[in-house]
PDB file of C-alpha atoms in Angstrom:
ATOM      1  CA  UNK G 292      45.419   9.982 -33.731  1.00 79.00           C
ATOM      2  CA  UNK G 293      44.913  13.856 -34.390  1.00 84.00           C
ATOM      3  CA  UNK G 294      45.403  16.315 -31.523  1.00 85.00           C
ATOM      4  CA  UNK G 295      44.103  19.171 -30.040  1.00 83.00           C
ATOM      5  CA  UNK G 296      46.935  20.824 -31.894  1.00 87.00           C
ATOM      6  CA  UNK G 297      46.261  19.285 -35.253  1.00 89.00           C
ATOM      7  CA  UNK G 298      42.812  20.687 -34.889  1.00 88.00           C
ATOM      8  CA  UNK G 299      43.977  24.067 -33.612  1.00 89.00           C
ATOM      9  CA  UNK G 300      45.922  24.089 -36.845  1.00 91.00           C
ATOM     10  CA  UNK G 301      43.327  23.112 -39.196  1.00 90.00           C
ATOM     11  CA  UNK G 302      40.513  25.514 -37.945  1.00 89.00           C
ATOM     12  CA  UNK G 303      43.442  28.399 -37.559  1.00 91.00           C
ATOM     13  CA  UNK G 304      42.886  29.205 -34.221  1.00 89.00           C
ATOM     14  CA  UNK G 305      44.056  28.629 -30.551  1.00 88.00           C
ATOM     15  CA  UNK G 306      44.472  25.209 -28.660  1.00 85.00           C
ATOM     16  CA  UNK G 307      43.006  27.421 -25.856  1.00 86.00           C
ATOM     17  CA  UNK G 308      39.985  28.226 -28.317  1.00 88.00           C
ATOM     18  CA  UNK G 309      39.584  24.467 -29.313  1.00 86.00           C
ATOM     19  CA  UNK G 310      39.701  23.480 -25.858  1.00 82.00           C
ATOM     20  CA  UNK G 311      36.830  25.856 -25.232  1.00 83.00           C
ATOM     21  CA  UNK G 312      34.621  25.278 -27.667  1.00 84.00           C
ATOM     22  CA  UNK G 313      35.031  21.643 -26.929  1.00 79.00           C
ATOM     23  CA  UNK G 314      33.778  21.972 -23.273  1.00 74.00           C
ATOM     24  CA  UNK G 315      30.830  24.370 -24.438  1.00 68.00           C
ATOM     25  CA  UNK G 316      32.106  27.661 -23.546  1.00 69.00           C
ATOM     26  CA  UNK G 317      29.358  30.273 -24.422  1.00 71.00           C
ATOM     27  CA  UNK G 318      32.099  33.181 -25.094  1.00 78.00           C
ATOM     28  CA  UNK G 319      33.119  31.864 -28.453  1.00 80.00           C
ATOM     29  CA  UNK G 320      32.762  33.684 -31.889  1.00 82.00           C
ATOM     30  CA  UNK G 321      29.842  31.275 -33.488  1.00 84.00           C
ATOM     31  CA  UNK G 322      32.164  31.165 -36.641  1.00 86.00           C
ATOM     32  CA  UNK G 323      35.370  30.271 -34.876  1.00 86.00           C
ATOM     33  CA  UNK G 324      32.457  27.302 -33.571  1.00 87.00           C
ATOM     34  CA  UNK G 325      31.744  26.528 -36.525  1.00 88.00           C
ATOM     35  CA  UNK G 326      35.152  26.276 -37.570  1.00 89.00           C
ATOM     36  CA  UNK G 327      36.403  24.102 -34.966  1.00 89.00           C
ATOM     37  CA  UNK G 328      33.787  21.858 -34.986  1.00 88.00           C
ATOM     38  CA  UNK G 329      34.360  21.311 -38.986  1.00 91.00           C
ATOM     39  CA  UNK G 330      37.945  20.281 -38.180  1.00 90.00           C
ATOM     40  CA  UNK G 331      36.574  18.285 -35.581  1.00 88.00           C
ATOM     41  CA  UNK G 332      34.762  16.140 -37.828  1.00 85.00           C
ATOM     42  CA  UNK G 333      37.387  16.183 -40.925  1.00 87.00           C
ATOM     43  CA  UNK G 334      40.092  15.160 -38.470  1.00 87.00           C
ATOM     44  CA  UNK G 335      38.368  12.170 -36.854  1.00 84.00           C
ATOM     45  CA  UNK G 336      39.641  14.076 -33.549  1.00 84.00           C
ATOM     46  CA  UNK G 337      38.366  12.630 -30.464  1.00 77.00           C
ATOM     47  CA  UNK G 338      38.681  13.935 -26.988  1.00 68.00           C
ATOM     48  CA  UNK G 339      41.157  12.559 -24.074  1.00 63.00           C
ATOM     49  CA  UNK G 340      37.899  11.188 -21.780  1.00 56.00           C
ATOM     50  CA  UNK G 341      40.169  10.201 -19.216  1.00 50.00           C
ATOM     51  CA  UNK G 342      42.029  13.817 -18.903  1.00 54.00           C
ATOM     52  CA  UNK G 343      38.894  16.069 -19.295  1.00 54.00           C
ATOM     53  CA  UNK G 344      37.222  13.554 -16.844  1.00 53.00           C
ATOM     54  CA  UNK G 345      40.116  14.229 -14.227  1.00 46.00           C
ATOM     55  CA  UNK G 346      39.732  18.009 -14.444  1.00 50.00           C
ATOM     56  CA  UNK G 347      35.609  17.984 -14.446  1.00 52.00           C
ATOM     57  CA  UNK G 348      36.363  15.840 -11.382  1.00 53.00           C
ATOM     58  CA  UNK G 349      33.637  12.938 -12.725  1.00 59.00           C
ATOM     59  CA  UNK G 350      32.245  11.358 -15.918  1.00 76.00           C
ATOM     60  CA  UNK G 351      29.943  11.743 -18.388  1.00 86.00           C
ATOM     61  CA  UNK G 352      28.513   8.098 -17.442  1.00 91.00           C
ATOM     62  CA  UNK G 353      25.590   7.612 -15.101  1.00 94.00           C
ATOM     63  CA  UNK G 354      24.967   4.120 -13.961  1.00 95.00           C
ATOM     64  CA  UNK G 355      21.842   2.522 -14.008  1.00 96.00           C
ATOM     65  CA  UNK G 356      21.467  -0.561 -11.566  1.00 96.00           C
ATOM     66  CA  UNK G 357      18.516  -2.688 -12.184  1.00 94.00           C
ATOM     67  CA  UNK G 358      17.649  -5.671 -10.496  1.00 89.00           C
ATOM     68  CA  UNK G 359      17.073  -8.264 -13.128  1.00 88.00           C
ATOM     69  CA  UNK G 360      17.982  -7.555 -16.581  1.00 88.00           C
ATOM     70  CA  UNK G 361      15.652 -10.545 -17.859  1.00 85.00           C
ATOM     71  CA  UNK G 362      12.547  -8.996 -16.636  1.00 86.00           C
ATOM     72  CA  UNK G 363      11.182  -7.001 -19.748  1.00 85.00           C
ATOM     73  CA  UNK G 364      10.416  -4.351 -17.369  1.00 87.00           C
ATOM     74  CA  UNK G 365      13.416  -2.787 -16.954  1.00 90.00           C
ATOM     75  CA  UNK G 366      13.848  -3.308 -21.040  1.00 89.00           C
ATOM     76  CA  UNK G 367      11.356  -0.223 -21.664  1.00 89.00           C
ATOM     77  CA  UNK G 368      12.623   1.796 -18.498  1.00 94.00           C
ATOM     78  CA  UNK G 369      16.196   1.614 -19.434  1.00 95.00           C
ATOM     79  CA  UNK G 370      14.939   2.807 -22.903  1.00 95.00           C
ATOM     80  CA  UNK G 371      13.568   5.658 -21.359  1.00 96.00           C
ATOM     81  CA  UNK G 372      16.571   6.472 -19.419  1.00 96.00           C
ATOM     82  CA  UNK G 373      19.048   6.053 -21.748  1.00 95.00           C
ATOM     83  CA  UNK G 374      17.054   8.676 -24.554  1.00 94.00           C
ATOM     84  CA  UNK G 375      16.885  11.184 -22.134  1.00 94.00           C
ATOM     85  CA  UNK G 376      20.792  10.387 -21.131  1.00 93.00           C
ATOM     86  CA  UNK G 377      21.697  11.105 -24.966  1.00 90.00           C
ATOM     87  CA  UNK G 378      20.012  13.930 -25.143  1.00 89.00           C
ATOM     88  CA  UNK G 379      21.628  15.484 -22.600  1.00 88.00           C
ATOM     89  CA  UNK G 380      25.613  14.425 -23.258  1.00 87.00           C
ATOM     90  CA  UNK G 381      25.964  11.567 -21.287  1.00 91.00           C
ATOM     91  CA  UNK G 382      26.329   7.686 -21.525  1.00 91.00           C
ATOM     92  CA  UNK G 383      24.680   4.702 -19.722  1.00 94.00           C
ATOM     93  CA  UNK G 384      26.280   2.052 -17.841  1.00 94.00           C
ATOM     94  CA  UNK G 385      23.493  -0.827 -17.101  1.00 95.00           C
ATOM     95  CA  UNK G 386      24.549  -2.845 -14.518  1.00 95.00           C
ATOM     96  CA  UNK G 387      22.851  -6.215 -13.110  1.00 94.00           C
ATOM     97  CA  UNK G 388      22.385  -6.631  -9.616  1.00 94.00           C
ATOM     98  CA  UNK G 389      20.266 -10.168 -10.240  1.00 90.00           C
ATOM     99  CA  UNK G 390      18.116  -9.252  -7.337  1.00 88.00           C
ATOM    100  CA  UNK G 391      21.482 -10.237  -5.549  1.00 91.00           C
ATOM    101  CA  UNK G 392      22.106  -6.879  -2.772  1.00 92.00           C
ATOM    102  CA  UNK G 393      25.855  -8.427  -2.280  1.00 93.00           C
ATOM    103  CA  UNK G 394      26.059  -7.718  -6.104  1.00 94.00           C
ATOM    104  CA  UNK G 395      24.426  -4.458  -6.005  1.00 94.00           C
ATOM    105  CA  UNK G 396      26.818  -3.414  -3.339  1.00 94.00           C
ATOM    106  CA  UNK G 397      29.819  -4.355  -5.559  1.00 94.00           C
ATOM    107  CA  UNK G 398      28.255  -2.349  -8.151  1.00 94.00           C
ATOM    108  CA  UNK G 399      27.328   0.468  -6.362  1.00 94.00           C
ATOM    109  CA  UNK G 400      30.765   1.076  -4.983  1.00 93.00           C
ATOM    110  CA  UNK G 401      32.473   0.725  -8.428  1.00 91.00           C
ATOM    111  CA  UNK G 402      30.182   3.591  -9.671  1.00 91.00           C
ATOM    112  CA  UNK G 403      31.559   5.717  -6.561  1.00 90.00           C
ATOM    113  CA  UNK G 404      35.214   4.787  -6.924  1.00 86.00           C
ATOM    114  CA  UNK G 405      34.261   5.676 -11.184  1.00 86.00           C
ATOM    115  CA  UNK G 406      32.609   8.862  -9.691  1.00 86.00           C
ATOM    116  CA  UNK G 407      29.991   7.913 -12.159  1.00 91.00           C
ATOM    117  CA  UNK G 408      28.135  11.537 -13.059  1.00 92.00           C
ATOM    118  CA  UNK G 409      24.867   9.768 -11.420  1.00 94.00           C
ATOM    119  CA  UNK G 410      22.958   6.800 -10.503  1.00 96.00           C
ATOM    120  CA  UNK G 411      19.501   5.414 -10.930  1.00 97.00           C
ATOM    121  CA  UNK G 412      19.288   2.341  -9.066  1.00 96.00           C
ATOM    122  CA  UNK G 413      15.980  -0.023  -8.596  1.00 94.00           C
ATOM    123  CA  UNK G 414      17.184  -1.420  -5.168  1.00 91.00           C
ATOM    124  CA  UNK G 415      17.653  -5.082  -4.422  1.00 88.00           C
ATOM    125  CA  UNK G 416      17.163  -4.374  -0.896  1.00 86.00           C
ATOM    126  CA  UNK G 417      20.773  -3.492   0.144  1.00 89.00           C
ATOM    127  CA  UNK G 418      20.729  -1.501   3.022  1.00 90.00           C
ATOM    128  CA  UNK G 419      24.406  -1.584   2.771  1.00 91.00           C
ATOM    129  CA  UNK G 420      24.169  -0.265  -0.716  1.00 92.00           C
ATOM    130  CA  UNK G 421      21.902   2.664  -0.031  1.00 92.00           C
ATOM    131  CA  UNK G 422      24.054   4.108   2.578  1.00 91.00           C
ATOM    132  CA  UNK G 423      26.916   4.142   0.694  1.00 91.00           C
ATOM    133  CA  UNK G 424      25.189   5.894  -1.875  1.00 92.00           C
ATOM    134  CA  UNK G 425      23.068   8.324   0.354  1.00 91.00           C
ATOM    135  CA  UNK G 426      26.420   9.454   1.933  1.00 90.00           C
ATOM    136  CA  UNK G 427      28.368  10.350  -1.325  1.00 90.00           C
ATOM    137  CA  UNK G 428      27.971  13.347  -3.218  1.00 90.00           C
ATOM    138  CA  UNK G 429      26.703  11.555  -6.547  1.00 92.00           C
ATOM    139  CA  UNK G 430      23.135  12.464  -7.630  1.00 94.00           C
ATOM    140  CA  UNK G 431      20.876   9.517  -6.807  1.00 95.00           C
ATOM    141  CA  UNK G 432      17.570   8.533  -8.468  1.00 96.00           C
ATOM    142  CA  UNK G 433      15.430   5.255  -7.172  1.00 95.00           C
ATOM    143  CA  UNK G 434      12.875   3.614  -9.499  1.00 95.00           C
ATOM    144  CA  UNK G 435      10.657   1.076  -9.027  1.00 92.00           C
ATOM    145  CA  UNK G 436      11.746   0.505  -5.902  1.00 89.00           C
ATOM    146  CA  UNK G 437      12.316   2.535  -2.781  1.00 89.00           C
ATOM    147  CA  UNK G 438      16.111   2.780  -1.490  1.00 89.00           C
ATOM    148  CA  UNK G 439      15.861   0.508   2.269  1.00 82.00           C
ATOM    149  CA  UNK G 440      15.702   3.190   4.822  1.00 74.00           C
ATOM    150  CA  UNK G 441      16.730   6.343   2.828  1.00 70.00           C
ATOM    151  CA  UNK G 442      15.675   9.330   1.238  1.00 81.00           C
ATOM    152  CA  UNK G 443      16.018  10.299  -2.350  1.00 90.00           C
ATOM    153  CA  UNK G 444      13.879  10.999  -5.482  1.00 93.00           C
ATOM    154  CA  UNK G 445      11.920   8.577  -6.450  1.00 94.00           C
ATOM    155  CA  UNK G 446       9.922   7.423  -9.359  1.00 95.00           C
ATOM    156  CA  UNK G 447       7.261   4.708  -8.420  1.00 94.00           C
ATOM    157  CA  UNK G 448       3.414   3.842  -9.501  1.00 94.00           C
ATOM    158  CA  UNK G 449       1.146   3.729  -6.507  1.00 95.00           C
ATOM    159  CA  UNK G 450       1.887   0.213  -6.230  1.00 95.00           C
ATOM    160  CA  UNK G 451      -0.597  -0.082  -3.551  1.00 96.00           C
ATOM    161  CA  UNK G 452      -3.336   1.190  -5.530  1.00 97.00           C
ATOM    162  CA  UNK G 453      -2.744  -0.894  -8.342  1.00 96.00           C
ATOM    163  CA  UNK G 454      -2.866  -4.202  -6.269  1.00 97.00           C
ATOM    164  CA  UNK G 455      -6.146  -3.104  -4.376  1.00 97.00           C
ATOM    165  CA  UNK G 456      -7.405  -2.654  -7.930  1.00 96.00           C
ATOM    166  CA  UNK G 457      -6.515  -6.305  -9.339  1.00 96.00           C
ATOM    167  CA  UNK G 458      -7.521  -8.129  -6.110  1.00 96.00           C
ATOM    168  CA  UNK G 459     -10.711  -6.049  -5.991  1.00 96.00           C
ATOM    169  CA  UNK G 460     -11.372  -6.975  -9.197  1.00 96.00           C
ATOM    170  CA  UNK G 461     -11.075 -10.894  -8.822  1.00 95.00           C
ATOM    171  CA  UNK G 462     -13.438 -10.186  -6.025  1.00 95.00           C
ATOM    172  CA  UNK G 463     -16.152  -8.286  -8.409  1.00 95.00           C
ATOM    173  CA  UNK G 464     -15.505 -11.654 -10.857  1.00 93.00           C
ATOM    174  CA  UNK G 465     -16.635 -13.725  -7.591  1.00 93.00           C
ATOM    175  CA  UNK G 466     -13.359 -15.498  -6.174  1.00 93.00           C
ATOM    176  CA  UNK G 467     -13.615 -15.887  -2.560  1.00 90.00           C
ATOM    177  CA  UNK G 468     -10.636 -17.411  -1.643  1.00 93.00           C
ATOM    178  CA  UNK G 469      -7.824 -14.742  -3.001  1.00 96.00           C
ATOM    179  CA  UNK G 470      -4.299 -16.170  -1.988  1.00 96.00           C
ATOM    180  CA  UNK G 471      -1.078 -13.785  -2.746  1.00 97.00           C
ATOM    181  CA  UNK G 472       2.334 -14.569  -4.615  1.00 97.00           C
ATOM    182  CA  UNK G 473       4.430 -12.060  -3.916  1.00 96.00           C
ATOM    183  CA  UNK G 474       8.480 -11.110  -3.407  1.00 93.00           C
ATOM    184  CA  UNK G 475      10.977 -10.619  -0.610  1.00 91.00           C
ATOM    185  CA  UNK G 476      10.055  -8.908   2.402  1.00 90.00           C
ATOM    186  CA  UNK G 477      11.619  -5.622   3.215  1.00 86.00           C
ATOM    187  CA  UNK G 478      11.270  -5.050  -0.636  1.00 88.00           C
ATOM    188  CA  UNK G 479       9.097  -1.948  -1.224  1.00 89.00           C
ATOM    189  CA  UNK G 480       7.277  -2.971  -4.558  1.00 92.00           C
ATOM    190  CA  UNK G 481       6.564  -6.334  -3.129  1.00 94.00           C
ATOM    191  CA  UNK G 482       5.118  -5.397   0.860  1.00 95.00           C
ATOM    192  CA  UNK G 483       2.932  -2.422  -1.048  1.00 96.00           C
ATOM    193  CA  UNK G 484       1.686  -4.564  -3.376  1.00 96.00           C
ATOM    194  CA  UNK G 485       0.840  -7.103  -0.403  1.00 97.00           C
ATOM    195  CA  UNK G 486      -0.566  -4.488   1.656  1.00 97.00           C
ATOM    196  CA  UNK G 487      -3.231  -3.326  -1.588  1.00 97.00           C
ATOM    197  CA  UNK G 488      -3.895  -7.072  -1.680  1.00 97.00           C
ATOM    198  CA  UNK G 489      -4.485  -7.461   1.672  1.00 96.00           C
ATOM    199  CA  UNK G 490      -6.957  -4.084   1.851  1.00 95.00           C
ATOM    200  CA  UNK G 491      -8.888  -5.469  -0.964  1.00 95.00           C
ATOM    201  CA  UNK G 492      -9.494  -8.732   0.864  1.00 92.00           C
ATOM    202  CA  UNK G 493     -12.626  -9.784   1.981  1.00 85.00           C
ATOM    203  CA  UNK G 494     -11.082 -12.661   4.074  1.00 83.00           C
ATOM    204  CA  UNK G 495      -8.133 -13.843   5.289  1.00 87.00           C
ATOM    205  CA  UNK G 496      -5.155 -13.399   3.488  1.00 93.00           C
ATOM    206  CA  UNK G 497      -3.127 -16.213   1.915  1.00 93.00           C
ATOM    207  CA  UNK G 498       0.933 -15.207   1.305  1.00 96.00           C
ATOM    208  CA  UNK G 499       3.348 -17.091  -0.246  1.00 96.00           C
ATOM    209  CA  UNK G 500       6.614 -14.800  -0.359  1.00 96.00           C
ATOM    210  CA  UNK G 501       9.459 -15.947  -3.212  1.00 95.00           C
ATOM    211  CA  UNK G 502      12.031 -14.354  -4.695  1.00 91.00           C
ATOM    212  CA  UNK G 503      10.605 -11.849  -7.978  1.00 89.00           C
ATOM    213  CA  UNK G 504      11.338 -14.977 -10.806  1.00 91.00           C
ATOM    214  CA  UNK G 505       9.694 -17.186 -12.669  1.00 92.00           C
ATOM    215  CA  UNK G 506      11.158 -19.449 -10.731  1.00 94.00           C
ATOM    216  CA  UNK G 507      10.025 -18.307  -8.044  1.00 95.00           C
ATOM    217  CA  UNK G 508       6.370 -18.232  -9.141  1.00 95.00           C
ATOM    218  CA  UNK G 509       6.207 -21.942 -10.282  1.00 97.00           C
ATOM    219  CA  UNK G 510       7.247 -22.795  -6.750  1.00 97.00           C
ATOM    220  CA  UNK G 511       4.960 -20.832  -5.135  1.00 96.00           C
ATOM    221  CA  UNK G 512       1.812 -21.857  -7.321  1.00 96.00           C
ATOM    222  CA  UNK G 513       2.853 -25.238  -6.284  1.00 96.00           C
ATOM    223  CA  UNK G 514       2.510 -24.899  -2.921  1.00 95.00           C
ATOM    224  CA  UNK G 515      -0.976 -23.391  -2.984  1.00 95.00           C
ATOM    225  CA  UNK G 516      -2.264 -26.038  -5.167  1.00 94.00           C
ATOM    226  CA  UNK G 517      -0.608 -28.936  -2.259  1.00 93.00           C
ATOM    227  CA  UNK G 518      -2.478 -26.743   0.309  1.00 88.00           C
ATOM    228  CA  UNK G 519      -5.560 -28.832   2.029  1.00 85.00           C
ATOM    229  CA  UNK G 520      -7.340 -25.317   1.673  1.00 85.00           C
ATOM    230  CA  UNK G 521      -6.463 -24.647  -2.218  1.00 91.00           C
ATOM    231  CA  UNK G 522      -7.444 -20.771  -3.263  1.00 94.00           C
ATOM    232  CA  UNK G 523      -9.379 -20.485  -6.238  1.00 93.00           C
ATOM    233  CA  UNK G 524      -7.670 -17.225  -7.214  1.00 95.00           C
ATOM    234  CA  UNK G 525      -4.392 -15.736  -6.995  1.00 97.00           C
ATOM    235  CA  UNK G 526      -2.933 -12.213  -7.300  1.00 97.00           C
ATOM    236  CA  UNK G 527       0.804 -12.514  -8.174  1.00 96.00           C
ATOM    237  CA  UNK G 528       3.186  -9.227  -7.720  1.00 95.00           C
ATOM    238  CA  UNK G 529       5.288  -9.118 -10.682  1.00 92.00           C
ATOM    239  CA  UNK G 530       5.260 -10.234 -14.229  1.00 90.00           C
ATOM    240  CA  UNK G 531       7.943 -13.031 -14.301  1.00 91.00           C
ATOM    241  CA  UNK G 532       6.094 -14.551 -11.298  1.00 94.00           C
ATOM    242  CA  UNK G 533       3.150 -14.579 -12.843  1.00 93.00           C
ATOM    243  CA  UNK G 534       4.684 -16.593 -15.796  1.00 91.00           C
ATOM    244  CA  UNK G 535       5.717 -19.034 -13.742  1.00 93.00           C
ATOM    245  CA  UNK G 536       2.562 -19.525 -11.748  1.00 94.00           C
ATOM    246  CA  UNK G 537       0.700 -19.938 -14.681  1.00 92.00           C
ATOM    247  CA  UNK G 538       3.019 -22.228 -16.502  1.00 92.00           C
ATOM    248  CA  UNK G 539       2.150 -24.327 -13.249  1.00 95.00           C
ATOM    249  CA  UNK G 540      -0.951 -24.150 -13.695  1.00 94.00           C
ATOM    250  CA  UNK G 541      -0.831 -25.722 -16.994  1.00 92.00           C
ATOM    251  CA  UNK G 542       1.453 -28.240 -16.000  1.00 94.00           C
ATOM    252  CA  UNK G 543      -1.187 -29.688 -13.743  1.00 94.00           C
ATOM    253  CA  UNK G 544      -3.727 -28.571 -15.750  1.00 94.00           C
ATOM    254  CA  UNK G 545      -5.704 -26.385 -13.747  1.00 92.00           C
ATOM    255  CA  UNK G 546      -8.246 -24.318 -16.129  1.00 90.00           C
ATOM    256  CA  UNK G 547      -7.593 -20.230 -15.924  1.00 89.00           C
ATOM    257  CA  UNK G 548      -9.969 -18.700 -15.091  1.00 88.00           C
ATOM    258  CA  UNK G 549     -12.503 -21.257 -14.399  1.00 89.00           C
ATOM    259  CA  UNK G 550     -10.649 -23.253 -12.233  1.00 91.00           C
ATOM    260  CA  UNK G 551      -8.281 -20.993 -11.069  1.00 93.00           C
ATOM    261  CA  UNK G 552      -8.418 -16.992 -11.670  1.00 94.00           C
ATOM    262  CA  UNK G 553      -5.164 -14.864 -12.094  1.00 94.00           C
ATOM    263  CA  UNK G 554      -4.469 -11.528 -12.032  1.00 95.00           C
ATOM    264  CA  UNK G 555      -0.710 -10.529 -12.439  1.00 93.00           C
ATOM    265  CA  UNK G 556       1.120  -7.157 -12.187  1.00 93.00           C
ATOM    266  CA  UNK G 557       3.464  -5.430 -14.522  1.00 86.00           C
ATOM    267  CA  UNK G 558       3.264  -5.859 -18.354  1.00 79.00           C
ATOM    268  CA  UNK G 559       3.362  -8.927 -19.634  1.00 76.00           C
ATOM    269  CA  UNK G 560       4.177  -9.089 -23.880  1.00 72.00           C
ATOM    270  CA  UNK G 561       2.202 -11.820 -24.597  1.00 67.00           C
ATOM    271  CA  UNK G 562      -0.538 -11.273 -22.094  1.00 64.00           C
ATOM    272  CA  UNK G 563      -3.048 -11.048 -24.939  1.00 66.00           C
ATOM    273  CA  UNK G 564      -1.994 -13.772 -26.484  1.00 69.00           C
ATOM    274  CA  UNK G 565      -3.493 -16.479 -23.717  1.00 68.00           C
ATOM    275  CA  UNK G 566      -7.521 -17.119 -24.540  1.00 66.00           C
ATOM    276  CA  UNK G 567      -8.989 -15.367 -22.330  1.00 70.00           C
ATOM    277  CA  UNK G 568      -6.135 -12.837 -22.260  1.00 75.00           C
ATOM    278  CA  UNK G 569      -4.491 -12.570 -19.136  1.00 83.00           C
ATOM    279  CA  UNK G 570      -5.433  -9.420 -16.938  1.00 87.00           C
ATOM    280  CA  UNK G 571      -2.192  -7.689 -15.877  1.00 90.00           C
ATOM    281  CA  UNK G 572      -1.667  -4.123 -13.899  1.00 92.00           C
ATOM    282  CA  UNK G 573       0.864  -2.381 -16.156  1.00 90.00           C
ATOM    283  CA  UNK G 574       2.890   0.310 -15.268  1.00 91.00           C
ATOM    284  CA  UNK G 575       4.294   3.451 -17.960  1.00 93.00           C
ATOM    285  CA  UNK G 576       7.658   1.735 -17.703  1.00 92.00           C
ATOM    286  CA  UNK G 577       9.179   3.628 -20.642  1.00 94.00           C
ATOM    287  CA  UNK G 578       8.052   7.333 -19.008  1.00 96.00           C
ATOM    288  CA  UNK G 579       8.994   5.679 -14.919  1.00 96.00           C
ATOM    289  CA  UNK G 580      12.525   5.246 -16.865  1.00 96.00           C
ATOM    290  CA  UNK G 581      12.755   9.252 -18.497  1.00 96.00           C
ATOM    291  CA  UNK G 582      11.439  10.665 -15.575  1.00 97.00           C
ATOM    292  CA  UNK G 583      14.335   9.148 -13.524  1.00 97.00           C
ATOM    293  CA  UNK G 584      16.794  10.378 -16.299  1.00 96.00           C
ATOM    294  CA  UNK G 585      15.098  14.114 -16.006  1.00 96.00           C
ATOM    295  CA  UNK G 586      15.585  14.130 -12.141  1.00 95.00           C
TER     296      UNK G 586
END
């Protein structure tokens, strides 16, 4: 492998001066630049990471911990994070907490120990987890979800809004009895979204509280159609949820929307693809991710 000295050599000046124009100093002659960088490329050279890591005192990587890799949420948001990331010289770690917060803490404190250059997390509810991260001196950046009793920037919808909307507008379609599907409490986008559902409602609200899955979704859809008091719409908090329900639905045949309206939240590919289409809140998810990566 060529070294810093090879290239020093090839370009005809300094290791001092490749070093330099390597790390971006401003105070070289644009022609001794431009000469470096040509060896650079003829050489093949390629930077000791590890060493220029230990004198910067961090990385180049940020890690991004989402909370379920499979939702095709986080597919666009990631996207948006990691162009931004290029852009600006640094490299993405994506990490998969599984909506697990024992796994997000294991994850979390490998990007400190790392001393990762930053972190954009979209909490599984780890209180843990947030601390750690709220008490080292790595930037932090939440999205989509709220960091459990912490401060930091944040880049979020008004996920309150948006659920008002959807359950207000299975009222204005004439459902009366409005049941909710929605995630783990103590979970920011899941007790907002509850609490828009639950402003919207013009009776008594109806919560069945899963985990964020499609899993999840089927189960719960099952037990509101066992209920004595079956709803004859449902507003479901997440898009993977809202597969599930309605895969239950069709498994015991329960006509949507005549028999059974549905209104889920996030964006759902093939939403438009179900006759009638399937109404969905969707959120930017691609900007959510490059505003994270700006801050």
């Amino acid at each position: 492998m060529p070294t810093i000295y090879d290239v020093a050599r090839e370009a005809g000046v300094s290791a001092a001066t490749v070093s330099r124009v390597l790390n971006g100093a401003r105070t070289v002659d644009p022609a001794m630049v431009a000469r470096v960088l040509t060896a650079v490329r003829e050489l093949g050279y390629r930077p000791n990471a590890v060493a220029r890591n230990l004198r910067r005192n961090r990385t180049t990587l940020w890690a991004v911990i989402i909370s379920d890799i499979g939702n095709p949420f986080f597919t666009a948001t990631v996207r948006g994070i990691e162009d931004v990331a290029q852009q600006a010289g640094y490299s993405v770690v994506l990490c998969n907490s599984d909506e697990d917060p024992a796994k997000e803490e294991t994850y979390v404190a490998a990007a400190l120990s790392e001393q990762m250059a930053g972190v954009i997390i979209a909490s599984a509810g780890s209180v843990k987890a947030a601390r750690s991260l709220l008490d080292s001196p790595i930037p932090v950046v939440a999205i989509d979800r709220e960091l459990p009793r912490g401060t930091v920037d944040t880049v979020v919808v008004d996920n309150e809004a948006g659920a008002r909307t959807a359950t207000e507008h299975l009222v204005a379609a004439g459902y009366r009895w409005i049941a909710c599907i929605t995630g783990p409490e103590g979970v920011s986008t899941a007790d907002l979204r509850l609490r828009g559902y639950a402003a919207a409602l013009p009776g008594e609200p109806v919560v069945v509280r899963t985990d964020f899955r499609e899993q999840g979704g089927y189960r719960a859809m099952s037990s509101l159609l066992a209920s004595s008091e079956r709803p004859d719409a449902v507003f479901v908090a997440n898009n993977l949820m809202t597969v599930g329900a309605l895969r239950c639905l069709a498994d015991h045949r329960v006509d949507v929307p005549r028999e059974m309206g549905l209104v889920g939240f996030d964006e759902i590919p093939w939403a438009d693809l179900v006759r009638p289409s399937l109404t969905t809140v969707t959120q930017p998810t691609y900007e959510l991710g490059r505003m994270a990566a700006r801050l």
